[in-house]
Amino acid sequence: MAKKLFVKTYGCQMNVYDSTRMVDVMAPHGYEPGDSPDDADLIILNTCHIREKATEKVYSELGRLRALKDEAARQGRRMLIGVAGCVAQAEGEEIARRAPAVDLVFGPQTYHRLPELVVRALDRSLSGGTGVVDTDFPADAKFDHLPEESRSQGAAAFLSVQEGCDKFCTFCVVPYTRGAEFSRPAADVLAEARRMVANGTVEITLLGQNVNAYHGAAASGGGTWGLGRLVRALADINGLERIRYTTSHPRDVDDELVAAHRDIPELMPYLHLPVQSGSDRILGAMNRKHTADAYRCIIDRLRDARPDLAFSSDFIVGFPGETDQDFVDTLRLVREVGYAQAYSFKYSARPGTPAADLGDAVPEAVKAERLTALQQLIGAQQIAFNAGATGSVQPVLFERRGNRAGQLVGRGPWMQSVHADAPDRLLGRIVPVRILDGHANSLSGAVAVVGDTPAERTLPPAERAIA
């Protein structure tokens, strides 16, 4: 009888990818994905350590799950609870100590050993032992041990090509939770991409903590490929119509990648390129190893290569020691670059990172005031960018049903959500949509009518669309 696996995912797209692969890892062992923790045999919290109070949120969720586990025991069912991801890597044994209901704790680099961990956890639960903890950084890459995908990932899906970080930004825990930079061999990436396309995927987003630092073994011959070369090879896969990548570091934008944006139509004209601050003094304190002007030059090079390229970014306000002038410099950079979207946060210390010991904290009220001002500017730019799409016809990949009957929601080339009335048969397909209006966070449109033969005129407009 099949067992139920429920995975709750926090944080970044890398965690989303990891969660899908955990399901693949457990499928040969009789576990099917479930929609609820209530009747699950194995519950996994795949955690993120980037956001503020991430650890506290995990422990709060574990308290709720303990009640579920106790109820399952009263019904004669054995339920296992696991904590995975970056909080698991950072907290390790502390999770097992503070939350005795947890049966297994494992980091981002060890989930390929999940079946073995489950067996050990079951043995320990029968003998009254404590939970199993595995937060090592194994010498062999986990990708070498993962099974092939057990099911379709959908029309748009993630593909991890690079993990870890060697940059050591002073505010960031990733080098400590994900380890050193590692790039998968290009042949392995291409093989997985071909399987995804065969299962119905038409858009792939390449993932990495520093994805444009990719330096995988070449698919043929010796040497390595950078991300630009990998994108060119992926674009040759028949049926793969869209390629994206995230998240990038300005230091790793090279000529080959810029040329890929110029030459490859399958590479979508939208790039998330975090800068974090517009102040050189703060960028130095963050150990970003680039200046604000260097970032501006990178933006200019990319726009020269592809003029319709739109950008998003990340910003931290209130970093230790940030002055009013530092913040003014950030606002100036935002105005000069012009973003389609951006994520912005108040600085919060992460235990174990160098910035946590810097002192010179910015008062919370000042952080809040600066964040409001920054978000108002970014919000205005996003509204203007969306409004500028009005009247255009965009190829939209419909991914899901909307909130209204007969409505589908998809994404255009520039990552904007697009709502349009359309039949379900267009789900998973790329369809021309005329944009009727731009809103703060989305676009609304109508499926474009192409062709006007007598036969086509007998069909509703949505049915006359070509995908």
mmCIF file of C-alpha atoms in Angstrom, residues 10-12 48-57 87 173 314 343-345 348-350:
data_model
loop_
_atom_site.group_PDB
_atom_site.id
_atom_site.type_symbol
_atom_site.label_atom_id
_atom_site.label_comp_id
_atom_site.label_asym_id
_atom_site.label_seq_id
_atom_site.Cartn_x
_atom_site.Cartn_y
_atom_site.Cartn_z
ATOM 1 C CA TYR A 10 10.080 27.543 2.100
ATOM 2 C CA GLY A 11 12.205 30.104 0.315
ATOM 3 C CA CYS A 12 14.017 30.043 -2.982
ATOM 4 C CA CYS A 48 15.186 28.504 4.111
ATOM 5 C CA HIS A 49 17.558 30.479 6.340
ATOM 6 C CA ILE A 50 17.579 33.743 4.386
ATOM 7 C CA ARG A 51 14.515 35.481 5.773
ATOM 8 C CA GLU A 52 14.227 36.998 9.215
ATOM 9 C CA LYS A 53 13.099 34.703 12.021
ATOM 10 C CA ALA A 54 13.286 31.681 9.722
ATOM 11 C CA THR A 55 14.303 29.367 12.546
ATOM 12 C CA GLU A 56 11.472 30.501 14.811
ATOM 13 C CA LYS A 57 8.956 29.862 12.042
ATOM 14 C CA VAL A 87 17.829 25.773 8.613
ATOM 15 C CA VAL A 173 24.596 32.229 5.250
ATOM 16 C CA ASP A 314 17.625 42.570 -4.566
ATOM 17 C CA TYR A 343 12.879 42.578 -3.852
ATOM 18 C CA SER A 344 13.847 44.756 -0.909
ATOM 19 C CA PHE A 345 14.323 43.947 2.758
ATOM 20 C CA SER A 348 18.532 41.478 9.844
ATOM 21 C CA ALA A 349 21.569 39.753 11.301
ATOM 22 C CA ARG A 350 22.197 36.091 10.567
#
